[in-house]
Amino acid sequence: MQGNARRFAVAGAGLVLASTTVSVTHPADGHAATADAAAEAPARHYAPLRWGKCADLETPRNIEMECARLVVPLDHDAEARNAAVEIALSRVPARGQATEALLVNPGGPGSSGRFLAADIARSLPDDLRNAYDVIGFDPRGTGASTPALTCDPDFFAPPRPDTVPATDEDEDLLVKRAKAYAEACDTAGGALLAHMRTTDSAHDIDAIRAALGRDRIDYFGYSYGTYLGAVYATLYPDRVRRLVLDSVVHPGRGWYQGNLEQSRSLDAAAGGFFDWIARHEATYGLGSSAAEVAGRYYATRSALGKKPAGGRIGPTELESTYMVATYAASAWPLLAGALADMANDEDPDRLIAAFERLGETAEDEPAFAGYLATECTDARWPRSWSTWHADGTRIHADAPFLGWHNVWYNASCAFWPAEAGEWFQVDGSRVKSALLIHATEDGPTPLDGAYAMHRRFPTSGLVIEDGGLSHGVALSGNECVDNTLFAYLRDGRLPRADGAFDGADRICAALPEPEPRTSRGKRANTRSTPAPGASEPVSLAGDSAVSPLPPAIPSISAVAGTNR
C-alpha cells in the first residue's frame, strides 16, 4: 500500500472552492440515486487540466508521465460554493493522437492510484498505446490528493496486540484501540470524514471526465475499484464507453457482512497455500499435508506471541505478512521459505525481511485511515460490541487464519464518528457494455461476486481464469485473458458464451503454479519489474527471482467481495 504520511486537519469553512468549477448542479446523493435519475444529471463544467512534470512521483524508465491537480467540491450535492478537495492525477499520454482516455484504479479503498497509469500503459499493445491517454488518480483523502487523511501514525507500531483475544481483558484492550483510532480520525479528519463514500469518489470520476474534455471515458478497475467503477457506471451510464472490472466485488453485500464472509474465503485460499507447501515437502520440510503445514504455521504464530522475532514480529505482524499468500501465488515461495527458516531453524531473518516488504507498517497507516473513512460510511455497521464479539468468535472458529484479524481491522467502524449511508445498489441495466474478469480461486473477492455483478450488468461479458490462484488477473501474463481485454478495449468486442463453464462467457486456463525455491542464503535484496498495479516488485533476501505481485496488493480489508 502507498500513502501520504502527512497529518492534516480539515475545517469545512476553511477550504474555499477554487474557480476551477463554475456550475454547481449535481444529481442527488448517490445512495438514493437511480439509473434513470443519474442519466438525466447535468454535468459540471471544469477548466482543462494543466499537465506538467510529476515532481512527487517517480516515473518508470521509458515512460513519459505527467501530473495535474483538479479541484472538486467536498460535497458534490451542495447547491452553493463550498469547501473543496484536490484530486492528484497522472497521465501517460498516447504515443499517437489520443482518441480515448482510460481511467484506471488499483483498488482499496484508501489506496493511492497514480502509479497505476504507467503500469497499465506499458502493458498495452502498440495500437492501444498509440490511441489511449492512460489516467491514474489518487482518490480523495489518499496519496497526494489534499487533504490526505492520516489519523494515528503509531497505530501499526510493532508488536501489536495479538488479534486472537485469550481473555476478556485482551478483547477489551483491542476494543479500546479500535475506539481510540476512530476518535483520532474524528480529530484529524474534520469535514472530510462525511464525504469519503464511494459515491463521492464516483462523482469525482465524472469531474475528471469533464476536466479531460471528454463526453465519455473508459474505466479499468481492480478489486475495490470494480465496485467504484460499477457505482460510477450506475450513476453516469451514458458517460461510460468501455468498463473493465477485474477481481470483482460482490455488489449485493455491505462491508460488514462482506468482511465476515471474506474471512472464510481467505481461509480457503490459505489452505491452498499450505497444500502447495506440503506438495513441496522436500524443499520446505514443513509437512506432507496441508494440515501438517498449517500446524507448523500456527505453532510458529504461538511462539512469536511469546518471543516476537527481532522484538517486532508477533502474531499480528505474522498475519499481516502471510495474508499476502491469499492474494498472490507469486509470493508463495518467499513466504514458504521464510516460514521454513523460522519453524525449522528458528532463523528469523527472512521472516523479518518479508514483514518489512509485505506486512503492515507505519507507512500503511494513511491508507488504513482512508480505507476506514470509506467503508465505515458506505454502509451501516453494528454499534453494539456484543454483535461484533459473537460474530468474531464464530468466524474465528470457522476461519482461524484471519478471522479475528479481519474483525479488528474493521472494528473502528463500530465507533466511527461520521454518519454512514445506505449501501449503494449497483444497476448496470443502462450501461452499454462491460467486461468482467475473475479467477476461480480468488480469496479476497470470491467468484460468486463476479456472477452477481454479471447479472447486474446484463450486457456484460464474463471471463473466468479457471484454476487461477491470484487476486488481479489481467495484464499478469495470461494471454487468453489479455487478448480478450485488448479486443474489448479495441472495438468493444465481448466474448460469447461457449458453455464450458456455467454462467461464464469465456474460460481461460490458469497460469502455472509457482515453482519452489531452495535458496536460503542471505543475499542482498534485488528488484524485479512490477506487474501492472503493483506498487513495487516483490523481492527479499534469499529470494532474488521472486515474481511480482498482481495489481494492488493491499492490507487485508482493502478489498471486498462475497467473502471479504
Coordinates of C-alpha atoms in Angstrom, one line a residue, residues 169 293 422 504 554:
E169 CA -9.0 -8.2 29.1
V293 CA 1.8 -27.4 7.3
E422 CA -27.2 3.1 2.9
A504 CA -19.2 -17.5 -18.0
P554 CA -3.4 -4.0 -0.1

